[in-house]
PDB file of C-alpha atoms in Angstrom:
ATOM      1  CA  GLU A  90    -147.980 221.126 -79.822  1.00 56.00           C
ATOM      2  CA  THR A  91    -145.137 218.751 -78.949  1.00 69.00           C
ATOM      3  CA  GLY A  92    -141.551 219.677 -79.753  1.00 88.00           C
ATOM      4  CA  VAL A  93    -138.802 217.591 -81.310  1.00 93.00           C
ATOM      5  CA  THR A  94    -137.745 214.672 -79.127  1.00 95.00           C
ATOM      6  CA  GLN A  95    -134.733 212.391 -79.441  1.00 96.00           C
ATOM      7  CA  SER A  96    -133.778 209.103 -77.866  1.00 96.00           C
ATOM      8  CA  PRO A  97    -131.695 207.992 -76.198  1.00 96.00           C
ATOM      9  CA  THR A  98    -130.162 210.974 -74.407  1.00 95.00           C
ATOM     10  CA  HIS A  99    -126.773 209.348 -74.002  1.00 95.00           C
ATOM     11  CA  LEU A 100    -125.195 206.261 -75.503  1.00 96.00           C
ATOM     12  CA  ILE A 101    -121.854 204.523 -75.145  1.00 98.00           C
ATOM     13  CA  LYS A 102    -120.738 202.124 -77.872  1.00 98.00           C
ATOM     14  CA  THR A 103    -117.583 200.250 -78.794  1.00 98.00           C
ATOM     15  CA  ARG A 104    -115.657 200.807 -82.007  1.00 97.00           C
ATOM     16  CA  GLY A 105    -117.019 198.602 -84.804  1.00 97.00           C
ATOM     17  CA  GLN A 106    -120.526 198.383 -83.364  1.00 98.00           C
ATOM     18  CA  GLN A 107    -123.699 199.754 -84.936  1.00 98.00           C
ATOM     19  CA  VAL A 108    -126.048 202.336 -83.436  1.00 98.00           C
ATOM     20  CA  THR A 109    -129.567 203.610 -84.118  1.00 98.00           C
ATOM     21  CA  LEU A 110    -130.709 207.033 -82.953  1.00 98.00           C
ATOM     22  CA  ARG A 111    -134.339 208.110 -83.030  1.00 98.00           C
ATOM     23  CA  CYS A 112    -136.153 211.374 -83.567  1.00 97.00           C
ATOM     24  CA  SER A 113    -139.788 212.396 -83.355  1.00 95.00           C
ATOM     25  CA  SER A 114    -140.488 215.517 -85.349  1.00 92.00           C
ATOM     26  CA  GLN A 115    -142.629 218.430 -84.254  1.00 88.00           C
ATOM     27  CA  SER A 116    -146.319 217.958 -84.887  1.00 85.00           C
ATOM     28  CA  GLY A 117    -147.224 218.844 -88.488  1.00 84.00           C
ATOM     29  CA  HIS A 118    -143.631 218.819 -89.797  1.00 87.00           C
ATOM     30  CA  ASN A 119    -142.819 216.587 -92.764  1.00 88.00           C
ATOM     31  CA  THR A 120    -139.056 217.136 -93.010  1.00 89.00           C
ATOM     32  CA  VAL A 121    -136.273 215.900 -90.761  1.00 92.00           C
ATOM     33  CA  SER A 122    -132.588 216.825 -90.900  1.00 93.00           C
ATOM     34  CA  TRP A 123    -129.749 215.198 -88.971  1.00 96.00           C
ATOM     35  CA  TYR A 124    -126.569 216.918 -87.840  1.00 96.00           C
ATOM     36  CA  GLN A 125    -123.355 215.832 -86.147  1.00 97.00           C
ATOM     37  CA  GLN A 126    -121.851 218.269 -83.634  1.00 95.00           C
ATOM     38  CA  ALA A 127    -118.367 217.370 -82.456  1.00 94.00           C
ATOM     39  CA  LEU A 128    -117.111 218.929 -79.234  1.00 91.00           C
ATOM     40  CA  GLY A 129    -116.280 222.605 -79.750  1.00 88.00           C
ATOM     41  CA  GLN A 130    -117.584 222.627 -83.308  1.00 91.00           C
ATOM     42  CA  GLY A 131    -120.683 223.759 -85.118  1.00 92.00           C
ATOM     43  CA  PRO A 132    -123.232 221.242 -86.374  1.00 94.00           C
ATOM     44  CA  GLN A 133    -122.413 219.468 -89.628  1.00 94.00           C
ATOM     45  CA  PHE A 134    -125.260 218.464 -91.923  1.00 92.00           C
ATOM     46  CA  ILE A 135    -125.552 214.686 -92.417  1.00 95.00           C
ATOM     47  CA  PHE A 136    -128.746 214.357 -94.461  1.00 93.00           C
ATOM     48  CA  GLN A 137    -132.364 215.414 -94.764  1.00 91.00           C
ATOM     49  CA  TYR A 138    -135.537 213.399 -95.313  1.00 91.00           C
ATOM     50  CA  TYR A 139    -138.688 214.826 -96.851  1.00 87.00           C
ATOM     51  CA  ARG A 140    -141.786 212.638 -96.971  1.00 86.00           C
ATOM     52  CA  GLU A 141    -139.733 209.461 -96.487  1.00 90.00           C
ATOM     53  CA  GLU A 142    -137.216 210.255 -99.255  1.00 90.00           C
ATOM     54  CA  GLU A 143    -133.625 211.488 -98.807  1.00 90.00           C
ATOM     55  CA  ASN A 144    -133.653 215.117 -99.924  1.00 83.00           C
ATOM     56  CA  GLY A 145    -130.006 216.082 -99.542  1.00 85.00           C
ATOM     57  CA  ARG A 146    -126.808 214.708 -98.061  1.00 90.00           C
ATOM     58  CA  GLY A 147    -123.678 216.230 -96.586  1.00 90.00           C
ATOM     59  CA  ASN A 148    -120.138 214.908 -96.752  1.00 91.00           C
ATOM     60  CA  PHE A 149    -120.648 211.729 -94.718  1.00 96.00           C
ATOM     61  CA  PRO A 150    -119.767 208.148 -95.748  1.00 96.00           C
ATOM     62  CA  PRO A 151    -122.467 205.583 -96.640  1.00 96.00           C
ATOM     63  CA  ARG A 152    -122.172 203.911 -93.224  1.00 97.00           C
ATOM     64  CA  PHE A 153    -124.347 206.836 -92.076  1.00 98.00           C
ATOM     65  CA  SER A 154    -127.859 206.021 -93.225  1.00 97.00           C
ATOM     66  CA  GLY A 155    -131.346 207.053 -92.314  1.00 96.00           C
ATOM     67  CA  LEU A 156    -135.021 206.377 -92.532  1.00 96.00           C
ATOM     68  CA  GLN A 157    -138.154 208.444 -92.265  1.00 95.00           C
ATOM     69  CA  PHE A 158    -141.437 206.777 -91.389  1.00 93.00           C
ATOM     70  CA  PRO A 159    -144.995 207.616 -92.517  1.00 91.00           C
ATOM     71  CA  ASN A 160    -145.568 209.526 -89.272  1.00 88.00           C
ATOM     72  CA  TYR A 161    -142.430 211.585 -90.178  1.00 88.00           C
ATOM     73  CA  SER A 162    -140.368 210.290 -87.285  1.00 93.00           C
ATOM     74  CA  SER A 163    -136.853 209.333 -88.266  1.00 96.00           C
ATOM     75  CA  GLU A 164    -133.878 207.128 -87.487  1.00 97.00           C
ATOM     76  CA  LEU A 165    -130.170 207.686 -87.981  1.00 98.00           C
ATOM     77  CA  ASN A 166    -128.101 204.513 -88.301  1.00 98.00           C
ATOM     78  CA  VAL A 167    -124.337 204.410 -88.093  1.00 98.00           C
ATOM     79  CA  ASN A 168    -122.476 201.193 -88.930  1.00 97.00           C
ATOM     80  CA  ALA A 169    -118.891 200.240 -88.089  1.00 97.00           C
ATOM     81  CA  LEU A 170    -118.526 202.951 -85.466  1.00 98.00           C
ATOM     82  CA  GLU A 171    -115.235 204.825 -85.304  1.00 98.00           C
ATOM     83  CA  LEU A 172    -113.806 206.856 -82.432  1.00 97.00           C
ATOM     84  CA  ASP A 173    -114.350 210.062 -84.439  1.00 96.00           C
ATOM     85  CA  ASP A 174    -118.090 209.367 -84.505  1.00 98.00           C
ATOM     86  CA  SER A 175    -118.222 210.485 -80.874  1.00 97.00           C
ATOM     87  CA  ALA A 176    -120.388 213.602 -80.967  1.00 97.00           C
ATOM     88  CA  LEU A 177    -123.758 215.141 -80.203  1.00 95.00           C
ATOM     89  CA  TYR A 178    -126.264 214.094 -82.873  1.00 97.00           C
ATOM     90  CA  LEU A 179    -129.002 216.633 -83.477  1.00 96.00           C
ATOM     91  CA  CYS A 180    -132.284 216.142 -85.233  1.00 95.00           C
ATOM     92  CA  ALA A 181    -134.241 219.099 -86.617  1.00 93.00           C
ATOM     93  CA  SER A 182    -137.713 219.132 -88.090  1.00 91.00           C
ATOM     94  CA  SER A 183    -139.288 221.618 -90.458  1.00 87.00           C
ATOM     95  CA  LEU A 184    -142.132 221.999 -92.878  1.00 82.00           C
ATOM     96  CA  ASP A 185    -141.628 221.462 -96.593  1.00 70.00           C
ATOM     97  CA  GLY A 186    -138.045 220.460 -97.327  1.00 61.00           C
ATOM     98  CA  LEU A 187    -138.095 221.990-100.769  1.00 58.00           C
ATOM     99  CA  ALA A 188    -135.985 224.808-102.114  1.00 55.00           C
ATOM    100  CA  GLY A 189    -137.565 228.214-102.176  1.00 58.00           C
ATOM    101  CA  LEU A 190    -140.182 227.741 -99.499  1.00 65.00           C
ATOM    102  CA  PRO A 191    -139.506 229.997 -96.487  1.00 64.00           C
ATOM    103  CA  SER A 192    -141.037 227.459 -94.131  1.00 65.00           C
ATOM    104  CA  ALA A 193    -138.191 225.089 -94.972  1.00 65.00           C
ATOM    105  CA  TYR A 194    -135.755 227.375 -93.181  1.00 72.00           C
ATOM    106  CA  GLU A 195    -137.577 227.321 -89.839  1.00 79.00           C
ATOM    107  CA  GLN A 196    -135.861 224.342 -88.270  1.00 85.00           C
ATOM    108  CA  TYR A 197    -136.760 223.153 -84.788  1.00 89.00           C
ATOM    109  CA  PHE A 198    -134.014 221.201 -83.054  1.00 92.00           C
ATOM    110  CA  GLY A 199    -134.245 218.421 -80.526  1.00 94.00           C
ATOM    111  CA  PRO A 200    -131.948 218.263 -77.472  1.00 93.00           C
ATOM    112  CA  GLY A 201    -129.643 215.750 -79.145  1.00 95.00           C
ATOM    113  CA  THR A 202    -128.173 212.340 -78.423  1.00 96.00           C
ATOM    114  CA  ARG A 203    -124.661 212.285 -76.989  1.00 96.00           C
ATOM    115  CA  LEU A 204    -122.807 209.304 -78.536  1.00 97.00           C
ATOM    116  CA  THR A 205    -119.506 208.186 -77.087  1.00 97.00           C
ATOM    117  CA  VAL A 206    -117.472 205.567 -78.973  1.00 98.00           C
ATOM    118  CA  THR A 207    -114.740 203.826 -76.993  1.00 97.00           C
TER     119      THR A 207
ATOM    120  CA  ALA B 134    -118.518 225.264-101.054  1.00 72.00           C
ATOM    121  CA  GLN B 135    -119.675 227.834 -98.567  1.00 80.00           C
ATOM    122  CA  SER B 136    -117.564 228.556 -95.457  1.00 88.00           C
ATOM    123  CA  VAL B 137    -118.482 230.490 -92.309  1.00 94.00           C
ATOM    124  CA  THR B 138    -116.060 232.229 -89.962  1.00 95.00           C
ATOM    125  CA  GLN B 139    -117.041 233.283 -86.485  1.00 97.00           C
ATOM    126  CA  LEU B 140    -114.176 235.519 -85.559  1.00 91.00           C
ATOM    127  CA  ASP B 141    -114.402 235.191 -81.782  1.00 95.00           C
ATOM    128  CA  SER B 142    -114.496 231.846 -80.012  1.00 95.00           C
ATOM    129  CA  GLN B 143    -115.393 233.517 -76.728  1.00 97.00           C
ATOM    130  CA  VAL B 144    -116.890 236.924 -75.866  1.00 97.00           C
ATOM    131  CA  PRO B 145    -117.008 237.950 -72.204  1.00 97.00           C
ATOM    132  CA  VAL B 146    -119.216 240.919 -71.355  1.00 97.00           C
ATOM    133  CA  PHE B 147    -120.812 242.486 -68.292  1.00 97.00           C
ATOM    134  CA  GLU B 148    -124.547 242.439 -67.749  1.00 97.00           C
ATOM    135  CA  GLU B 149    -126.437 245.344 -69.390  1.00 97.00           C
ATOM    136  CA  ALA B 150    -123.521 246.064 -71.735  1.00 98.00           C
ATOM    137  CA  PRO B 151    -123.957 245.897 -75.534  1.00 98.00           C
ATOM    138  CA  VAL B 152    -122.509 242.978 -77.468  1.00 98.00           C
ATOM    139  CA  GLU B 153    -121.655 242.137 -81.066  1.00 98.00           C
ATOM    140  CA  LEU B 154    -120.896 238.618 -82.273  1.00 98.00           C
ATOM    141  CA  ARG B 155    -119.191 238.566 -85.641  1.00 98.00           C
ATOM    142  CA  CYS B 156    -119.868 236.291 -88.588  1.00 97.00           C
ATOM    143  CA  ASN B 157    -118.323 236.340 -92.059  1.00 96.00           C
ATOM    144  CA  TYR B 158    -119.058 233.983 -94.927  1.00 94.00           C
ATOM    145  CA  SER B 159    -117.423 233.216 -98.245  1.00 89.00           C
ATOM    146  CA  SER B 160    -118.788 235.066-101.218  1.00 69.00           C
ATOM    147  CA  SER B 161    -121.826 233.860-103.116  1.00 68.00           C
ATOM    148  CA  VAL B 162    -124.363 235.310-105.490  1.00 73.00           C
ATOM    149  CA  SER B 163    -127.205 234.828-103.065  1.00 78.00           C
ATOM    150  CA  VAL B 164    -127.271 233.491 -99.526  1.00 85.00           C
ATOM    151  CA  TYR B 165    -129.643 232.828 -96.699  1.00 88.00           C
ATOM    152  CA  LEU B 166    -128.242 233.649 -93.262  1.00 91.00           C
ATOM    153  CA  PHE B 167    -129.154 232.447 -89.786  1.00 93.00           C
ATOM    154  CA  TRP B 168    -128.187 232.838 -86.154  1.00 96.00           C
ATOM    155  CA  TYR B 169    -128.913 230.089 -83.637  1.00 95.00           C
ATOM    156  CA  VAL B 170    -128.450 229.919 -79.875  1.00 96.00           C
ATOM    157  CA  GLN B 171    -127.589 226.764 -77.940  1.00 94.00           C
ATOM    158  CA  TYR B 172    -128.023 226.663 -74.183  1.00 92.00           C
ATOM    159  CA  PRO B 173    -126.151 223.967 -72.207  1.00 86.00           C
ATOM    160  CA  ASN B 174    -127.452 220.451 -72.840  1.00 80.00           C
ATOM    161  CA  GLN B 175    -130.044 221.680 -75.312  1.00 84.00           C
ATOM    162  CA  GLY B 176    -130.543 221.756 -79.063  1.00 87.00           C
ATOM    163  CA  LEU B 177    -130.288 224.844 -81.218  1.00 92.00           C
ATOM    164  CA  GLN B 178    -132.945 227.545 -81.281  1.00 92.00           C
ATOM    165  CA  LEU B 179    -133.368 229.897 -84.224  1.00 91.00           C
ATOM    166  CA  LEU B 180    -132.754 233.507 -83.165  1.00 95.00           C
ATOM    167  CA  LEU B 181    -133.267 235.187 -86.531  1.00 94.00           C
ATOM    168  CA  LYS B 182    -132.870 234.703 -90.258  1.00 92.00           C
ATOM    169  CA  TYR B 183    -132.221 236.737 -93.382  1.00 91.00           C
ATOM    170  CA  LEU B 184    -133.830 235.420 -96.573  1.00 86.00           C
ATOM    171  CA  SER B 185    -134.398 238.667 -98.508  1.00 84.00           C
ATOM    172  CA  GLY B 186    -135.587 242.241 -98.073  1.00 87.00           C
ATOM    173  CA  SER B 187    -134.406 244.606 -95.336  1.00 89.00           C
ATOM    174  CA  THR B 188    -130.781 244.063 -94.374  1.00 90.00           C
ATOM    175  CA  LEU B 189    -131.550 244.708 -90.688  1.00 96.00           C
ATOM    176  CA  VAL B 190    -133.211 241.673 -89.200  1.00 95.00           C
ATOM    177  CA  LYS B 191    -134.812 241.568 -85.778  1.00 96.00           C
ATOM    178  CA  GLY B 192    -135.084 238.327 -83.860  1.00 94.00           C
ATOM    179  CA  ILE B 193    -136.174 236.954 -80.531  1.00 93.00           C
ATOM    180  CA  ASN B 194    -134.855 237.967 -77.103  1.00 93.00           C
ATOM    181  CA  GLY B 195    -133.908 241.485 -78.309  1.00 96.00           C
ATOM    182  CA  PHE B 196    -131.251 240.338 -80.805  1.00 97.00           C
ATOM    183  CA  GLU B 197    -130.795 241.817 -84.259  1.00 97.00           C
ATOM    184  CA  ALA B 198    -128.374 241.270 -87.126  1.00 97.00           C
ATOM    185  CA  GLU B 199    -127.333 243.218 -90.186  1.00 95.00           C
ATOM    186  CA  PHE B 200    -126.613 241.657 -93.559  1.00 94.00           C
ATOM    187  CA  ASN B 201    -123.732 243.399 -95.327  1.00 93.00           C
ATOM    188  CA  LYS B 202    -123.289 241.993 -98.812  1.00 90.00           C
ATOM    189  CA  SER B 203    -120.153 243.980 -99.692  1.00 90.00           C
ATOM    190  CA  GLN B 204    -118.371 242.792 -96.553  1.00 92.00           C
ATOM    191  CA  THR B 205    -119.993 239.317 -96.642  1.00 93.00           C
ATOM    192  CA  SER B 206    -120.899 239.695 -92.978  1.00 95.00           C
ATOM    193  CA  PHE B 207    -123.905 239.025 -90.772  1.00 96.00           C
ATOM    194  CA  HIS B 208    -123.014 240.295 -87.299  1.00 97.00           C
ATOM    195  CA  LEU B 209    -125.340 239.699 -84.355  1.00 98.00           C
ATOM    196  CA  ARG B 210    -125.995 242.496 -81.856  1.00 98.00           C
ATOM    197  CA  LYS B 211    -127.855 243.142 -78.647  1.00 98.00           C
ATOM    198  CA  PRO B 212    -127.899 246.570 -76.967  1.00 97.00           C
ATOM    199  CA  SER B 213    -128.095 245.255 -73.407  1.00 97.00           C
ATOM    200  CA  VAL B 214    -127.358 241.654 -72.423  1.00 97.00           C
ATOM    201  CA  HIS B 215    -128.675 239.643 -69.495  1.00 97.00           C
ATOM    202  CA  ILE B 216    -127.115 236.817 -67.515  1.00 96.00           C
ATOM    203  CA  SER B 217    -129.594 234.488 -69.223  1.00 95.00           C
ATOM    204  CA  ASP B 218    -128.008 235.271 -72.618  1.00 97.00           C
ATOM    205  CA  THR B 219    -124.967 233.202 -71.625  1.00 97.00           C
ATOM    206  CA  ALA B 220    -124.885 230.482 -74.285  1.00 97.00           C
ATOM    207  CA  GLU B 221    -123.210 229.307 -77.489  1.00 96.00           C
ATOM    208  CA  TYR B 222    -124.173 231.212 -80.641  1.00 97.00           C
ATOM    209  CA  PHE B 223    -123.887 229.789 -84.131  1.00 96.00           C
ATOM    210  CA  CYS B 224    -124.000 231.552 -87.464  1.00 96.00           C
ATOM    211  CA  ALA B 225    -125.183 229.480 -90.444  1.00 93.00           C
ATOM    212  CA  VAL B 226    -125.260 230.136 -94.183  1.00 90.00           C
ATOM    213  CA  LYS B 227    -127.036 228.471 -97.069  1.00 85.00           C
ATOM    214  CA  ASP B 228    -126.487 229.168-100.739  1.00 77.00           C
ATOM    215  CA  GLY B 229    -129.630 230.284-102.524  1.00 68.00           C
ATOM    216  CA  GLY B 230    -131.341 227.450-104.377  1.00 64.00           C
ATOM    217  CA  GLY B 231    -131.167 223.706-103.892  1.00 58.00           C
ATOM    218  CA  SER B 232    -132.219 221.712-100.883  1.00 55.00           C
ATOM    219  CA  TYR B 233    -131.534 222.884 -97.379  1.00 63.00           C
ATOM    220  CA  ILE B 234    -127.856 222.169 -96.670  1.00 75.00           C
ATOM    221  CA  PRO B 235    -126.562 224.830 -94.290  1.00 83.00           C
ATOM    222  CA  THR B 236    -122.979 225.447 -93.260  1.00 89.00           C
ATOM    223  CA  PHE B 237    -122.461 226.367 -89.614  1.00 93.00           C
ATOM    224  CA  GLY B 238    -119.656 228.327 -88.038  1.00 95.00           C
ATOM    225  CA  ARG B 239    -117.717 226.930 -85.089  1.00 95.00           C
ATOM    226  CA  GLY B 240    -119.684 228.985 -82.606  1.00 96.00           C
ATOM    227  CA  THR B 241    -119.059 231.893 -80.228  1.00 97.00           C
ATOM    228  CA  SER B 242    -119.430 231.411 -76.521  1.00 97.00           C
ATOM    229  CA  LEU B 243    -121.092 234.484 -74.988  1.00 97.00           C
ATOM    230  CA  ILE B 244    -120.324 234.780 -71.291  1.00 97.00           C
ATOM    231  CA  VAL B 245    -122.269 237.430 -69.403  1.00 97.00           C
ATOM    232  CA  HIS B 246    -120.829 238.441 -66.036  1.00 96.00           C
ATOM    233  CA  PRO B 247    -122.864 240.111 -63.269  1.00 95.00           C
TER     234      PRO B 247
END
């Protein structure tokens, strides 16, 4: 059973550019959540995808967007990068992103992508 | 909106000593509660969770936590820590119902000294 993987590990971008981060979910999981973790802070929920549909969104502007593919892997896209977007971006996979199912609360995190915006 | 307070940003402790990491959340009718651990340069790993039932929850690596509804707390404890427990610990809360949108605390750095 493979765990959650993310690519790339590190990334340096310039303000105003666009970036795409990738995540492969754990085998058998159909739900992917993305989080932003700024230095010295806890993770902040960006959004969740369940079976290719957005299933919930945190307080992030529309320039943060995502996709989930039929194999349940996922992408996080950020347009018009700002300096404050510098953070560790975490992907977490789980089974059944629906309210009330205990399996939805077992989230398995990847190691993250460290994004630096200069 | 839910908020989570981890009262200590850093907790130094000697090896084999007991430890308690504190977590308080804002009041809600029903909540789901979680503790995660993050080792350097790694993602988060779920230590334990409270969804319902017994208020004393046992997790991995010898950790346990107690849900106290009247004090809106979910403190994490371990009776005897090891050097390998040195890591960042995060408390997270989700309101009952709705899709999974958790709120995380800012984290507590546990530093175990030999």
